[in-house]
PDB file of C-alpha atoms in Angstrom:
ATOM      1  CA  MET A   1       0.000   0.000   0.000  1.00 82.00           C
ATOM      2  CA  ILE A   2       1.331   3.441  -0.935  1.00 90.00           C
ATOM      3  CA  GLN A   3      -0.259   6.287   1.016  1.00 94.00           C
ATOM      4  CA  ILE A   4      -0.362   9.744  -0.551  1.00 95.00           C
ATOM      5  CA  CYS A   5      -1.345  13.132   0.792  1.00 95.00           C
ATOM      6  CA  THR A   6      -1.354  16.063  -1.637  1.00 95.00           C
ATOM      7  CA  VAL A   7      -3.066  19.327  -2.549  1.00 96.00           C
ATOM      8  CA  GLY A   8      -4.429  20.131  -5.991  1.00 96.00           C
ATOM      9  CA  ARG A   9      -7.310  21.537  -8.001  1.00 96.00           C
ATOM     10  CA  VAL A  10     -10.302  19.569  -9.251  1.00 96.00           C
ATOM     11  CA  THR A  11     -10.310  19.583 -13.074  1.00 95.00           C
ATOM     12  CA  ALA A  12     -14.079  19.114 -13.690  1.00 93.00           C
ATOM     13  CA  ASP A  13     -17.339  19.195 -11.760  1.00 91.00           C
ATOM     14  CA  ILE A  14     -17.769  16.037  -9.683  1.00 91.00           C
ATOM     15  CA  GLU A  15     -20.708  13.728 -10.324  1.00 88.00           C
ATOM     16  CA  VAL A  16     -21.682  11.163  -7.714  1.00 89.00           C
ATOM     17  CA  LYS A  17     -23.040   7.999  -9.330  1.00 89.00           C
ATOM     18  CA  GLU A  18     -24.859   4.964  -8.005  1.00 85.00           C
ATOM     19  CA  GLY A  19     -23.643   1.536  -9.006  1.00 76.00           C
ATOM     20  CA  LYS A  20     -24.451  -1.923  -7.657  1.00 79.00           C
ATOM     21  CA  GLY A  21     -25.830  -0.614  -4.385  1.00 80.00           C
ATOM     22  CA  SER A  22     -23.064   1.851  -3.589  1.00 87.00           C
ATOM     23  CA  SER A  23     -22.315   5.454  -4.447  1.00 90.00           C
ATOM     24  CA  TYR A  24     -19.022   6.582  -5.924  1.00 93.00           C
ATOM     25  CA  ALA A  25     -17.383   9.545  -7.633  1.00 94.00           C
ATOM     26  CA  ARG A  26     -14.461   9.722 -10.043  1.00 93.00           C
ATOM     27  CA  PHE A  27     -12.582  12.926 -10.723  1.00 95.00           C
ATOM     28  CA  SER A  28      -9.175  14.222 -11.703  1.00 95.00           C
ATOM     29  CA  LEU A  29      -6.928  16.352  -9.513  1.00 96.00           C
ATOM     30  CA  ALA A  30      -4.226  18.622 -10.993  1.00 95.00           C
ATOM     31  CA  VAL A  31      -1.191  18.821  -8.711  1.00 95.00           C
ATOM     32  CA  SER A  32       1.653  21.291  -9.381  1.00 94.00           C
ATOM     33  CA  LYS A  33       5.184  19.970  -8.899  1.00 92.00           C
ATOM     34  CA  GLY A  34       8.537  21.728  -9.055  1.00 91.00           C
ATOM     35  CA  PHE A  35       9.538  25.374  -9.309  1.00 90.00           C
ATOM     36  CA  GLY A  36      10.362  27.874 -12.041  1.00 91.00           C
ATOM     37  CA  GLU A  37      11.035  26.358 -15.453  1.00 94.00           C
ATOM     38  CA  SER A  38      10.889  22.821 -14.059  1.00 93.00           C
ATOM     39  CA  ARG A  39       7.332  23.354 -12.768  1.00 93.00           C
ATOM     40  CA  HIS A  40       4.829  20.936 -14.270  1.00 95.00           C
ATOM     41  CA  THR A  41       1.436  19.414 -13.509  1.00 94.00           C
ATOM     42  CA  ILE A  42       0.713  15.844 -12.493  1.00 93.00           C
ATOM     43  CA  TYR A  43      -2.844  14.571 -12.918  1.00 94.00           C
ATOM     44  CA  LEU A  44      -4.206  12.072 -10.426  1.00 95.00           C
ATOM     45  CA  ASP A  45      -7.371  10.080 -11.078  1.00 94.00           C
ATOM     46  CA  VAL A  46      -9.289   9.934  -7.806  1.00 96.00           C
ATOM     47  CA  VAL A  47     -12.090   7.554  -6.877  1.00 95.00           C
ATOM     48  CA  ALA A  48     -14.236   8.133  -3.781  1.00 95.00           C
ATOM     49  CA  PHE A  49     -16.730   5.641  -2.391  1.00 93.00           C
ATOM     50  CA  GLU A  50     -19.812   5.934  -0.180  1.00 92.00           C
ATOM     51  CA  GLU A  51     -19.426   8.551   2.576  1.00 91.00           C
ATOM     52  CA  ALA A  52     -16.484  10.347   0.926  1.00 92.00           C
ATOM     53  CA  ALA A  53     -18.444  10.624  -2.345  1.00 92.00           C
ATOM     54  CA  ARG A  54     -21.530  11.942  -0.544  1.00 90.00           C
ATOM     55  CA  ARG A  55     -19.411  14.512   1.352  1.00 92.00           C
ATOM     56  CA  LEU A  56     -17.922  15.745  -1.943  1.00 92.00           C
ATOM     57  CA  ARG A  57     -21.429  16.307  -3.306  1.00 89.00           C
ATOM     58  CA  ALA A  58     -22.769  17.910  -0.111  1.00 90.00           C
ATOM     59  CA  ALA A  59     -19.792  20.300   0.089  1.00 92.00           C
ATOM     60  CA  LYS A  60     -20.328  21.301  -3.558  1.00 92.00           C
ATOM     61  CA  VAL A  61     -16.784  20.503  -4.667  1.00 93.00           C
ATOM     62  CA  LYS A  62     -16.529  21.539  -8.320  1.00 93.00           C
ATOM     63  CA  LYS A  63     -14.090  22.403 -11.073  1.00 94.00           C
ATOM     64  CA  GLY A  64     -11.344  24.652  -9.721  1.00 94.00           C
ATOM     65  CA  SER A  65     -11.872  23.763  -6.045  1.00 94.00           C
ATOM     66  CA  GLN A  66      -8.575  23.427  -4.222  1.00 96.00           C
ATOM     67  CA  ILE A  67      -8.629  20.377  -1.975  1.00 96.00           C
ATOM     68  CA  MET A  68      -6.239  18.244   0.021  1.00 96.00           C
ATOM     69  CA  ILE A  69      -6.636  14.508  -0.476  1.00 96.00           C
ATOM     70  CA  ALA A  70      -5.238  11.470   1.294  1.00 96.00           C
ATOM     71  CA  GLY A  71      -5.561   7.907   0.122  1.00 96.00           C
ATOM     72  CA  ASP A  72      -4.024   4.817  -1.405  1.00 96.00           C
ATOM     73  CA  LEU A  73      -2.012   5.384  -4.610  1.00 95.00           C
ATOM     74  CA  ASP A  74      -2.008   2.784  -7.366  1.00 95.00           C
ATOM     75  CA  VAL A  75      -0.469   2.903 -10.849  1.00 92.00           C
ATOM     76  CA  LYS A  76      -2.827   1.380 -13.415  1.00 90.00           C
ATOM     77  CA  GLU A  77      -1.984   0.256 -16.924  1.00 93.00           C
ATOM     78  CA  PHE A  78      -4.517   0.912 -19.677  1.00 89.00           C
ATOM     79  CA  THR A  79      -4.844   0.461 -23.433  1.00 93.00           C
ATOM     80  CA  ARG A  80      -5.543   3.485 -25.637  1.00 93.00           C
ATOM     81  CA  ARG A  81      -7.828   3.404 -28.675  1.00 94.00           C
ATOM     82  CA  ASP A  82      -4.764   3.059 -30.926  1.00 95.00           C
ATOM     83  CA  GLU A  83      -3.812  -0.087 -28.916  1.00 94.00           C
ATOM     84  CA  SER A  84      -0.781   1.572 -27.295  1.00 95.00           C
ATOM     85  CA  LYS A  85      -0.261   1.096 -23.560  1.00 95.00           C
ATOM     86  CA  GLY A  86      -0.373   3.883 -21.000  1.00 92.00           C
ATOM     87  CA  MET A  87      -0.139   4.336 -17.239  1.00 92.00           C
ATOM     88  CA  SER A  88      -2.311   6.388 -14.897  1.00 89.00           C
ATOM     89  CA  ASN A  89      -2.003   7.302 -11.235  1.00 91.00           C
ATOM     90  CA  GLU A  90      -5.178   6.454  -9.299  1.00 95.00           C
ATOM     91  CA  VAL A  91      -5.893   7.380  -5.692  1.00 96.00           C
ATOM     92  CA  THR A  92      -8.597   5.612  -3.696  1.00 96.00           C
ATOM     93  CA  LEU A  93      -9.743   8.444  -1.463  1.00 96.00           C
ATOM     94  CA  SER A  94      -9.839   7.962   2.292  1.00 94.00           C
ATOM     95  CA  PHE A  95      -9.950  11.644   3.362  1.00 93.00           C
ATOM     96  CA  TRP A  96     -10.315  15.064   1.763  1.00 94.00           C
ATOM     97  CA  SER A  97     -10.624  18.661   2.900  1.00 94.00           C
ATOM     98  CA  TYR A  98     -10.951  22.103   1.335  1.00 93.00           C
ATOM     99  CA  VAL A  99      -7.781  24.203   1.259  1.00 90.00           C
ATOM    100  CA  GLY A 100      -8.302  27.967   1.371  1.00 74.00           C
ATOM    101  CA  GLY A 101     -10.663  29.724  -1.001  1.00 60.00           C
ATOM    102  CA  LYS A 102     -14.415  30.186  -0.927  1.00 54.00           C
ATOM    103  CA  GLY A 103     -15.367  26.551  -0.350  1.00 48.00           C
ATOM    104  CA  ASN A 104     -14.637  26.521   3.355  1.00 49.00           C
ATOM    105  CA  LYS A 105     -18.134  27.599   4.491  1.00 51.00           C
ATOM    106  CA  ALA A 106     -19.909  24.674   2.812  1.00 48.00           C
ATOM    107  CA  HIS A 107     -17.226  22.293   4.050  1.00 47.00           C
ATOM    108  CA  ASP A 108     -17.440  23.578   7.631  1.00 49.00           C
ATOM    109  CA  LYS A 109     -21.225  23.062   7.683  1.00 52.00           C
ATOM    110  CA  GLU A 110     -20.817  19.503   6.424  1.00 49.00           C
ATOM    111  CA  GLU A 111     -18.084  18.742   8.973  1.00 49.00           C
ATOM    112  CA  GLN A 112     -20.401  19.850  11.792  1.00 47.00           C
ATOM    113  CA  LYS A 113     -22.895  17.144  10.740  1.00 49.00           C
ATOM    114  CA  LEU A 114     -20.348  14.314  10.946  1.00 46.00           C
ATOM    115  CA  GLU A 115     -20.234  12.235  14.094  1.00 47.00           C
ATOM    116  CA  TYR A 116     -16.963  10.939  15.464  1.00 43.00           C
ATOM    117  CA  LYS A 117     -17.211   7.338  16.642  1.00 47.00           C
ATOM    118  CA  GLU A 118     -14.582   6.442  19.199  1.00 47.00           C
ATOM    119  CA  HIS A 119     -13.627   2.872  20.029  1.00 48.00           C
ATOM    120  CA  TYR A 120     -12.227   1.750  23.360  1.00 49.00           C
ATOM    121  CA  CYS A 121     -10.457  -1.564  23.860  1.00 50.00           C
ATOM    122  CA  SER A 122     -11.466  -3.363  27.027  1.00 53.00           C
ATOM    123  CA  ASP A 123      -8.242  -5.388  27.166  1.00 53.00           C
ATOM    124  CA  ASP A 124      -5.151  -6.160  25.090  1.00 53.00           C
ATOM    125  CA  GLU A 125      -6.964  -8.906  23.170  1.00 55.00           C
ATOM    126  CA  ASP A 126      -9.154  -6.290  21.466  1.00 51.00           C
ATOM    127  CA  LEU A 127      -6.139  -4.590  19.889  1.00 49.00           C
ATOM    128  CA  PRO A 128      -5.933  -5.125  16.108  1.00 52.00           C
ATOM    129  CA  LEU A 129      -2.211  -6.052  16.153  1.00 48.00           C
TER     130      LEU A 129
END
């Protein structure tokens, strides 16, 4: 498992879809890397499931929104229409948050609705190690 945490801008409006009993969203995140003349953009394909997808919709994340994401990075191979092979970086989202900008108010309202569920271990046998 490769964990990633990065900040970027959403490249298109996010649509949450329903499929086989679960909700999900796919979107692309543009992340700037480097400085000066060596500065370039890396595009990450991001997939969010269930609660994360619903939070994206409720917070009205859209094209141009600057967000921080954290999740599991995977490099996927694909075949183009011309039969050539390509690679894409895909992140399975585990957490996201707005970064600066105008989106904070909608995000803050959504965060207030979330409930934190704490777990206490009664003895050492309950520990997941």
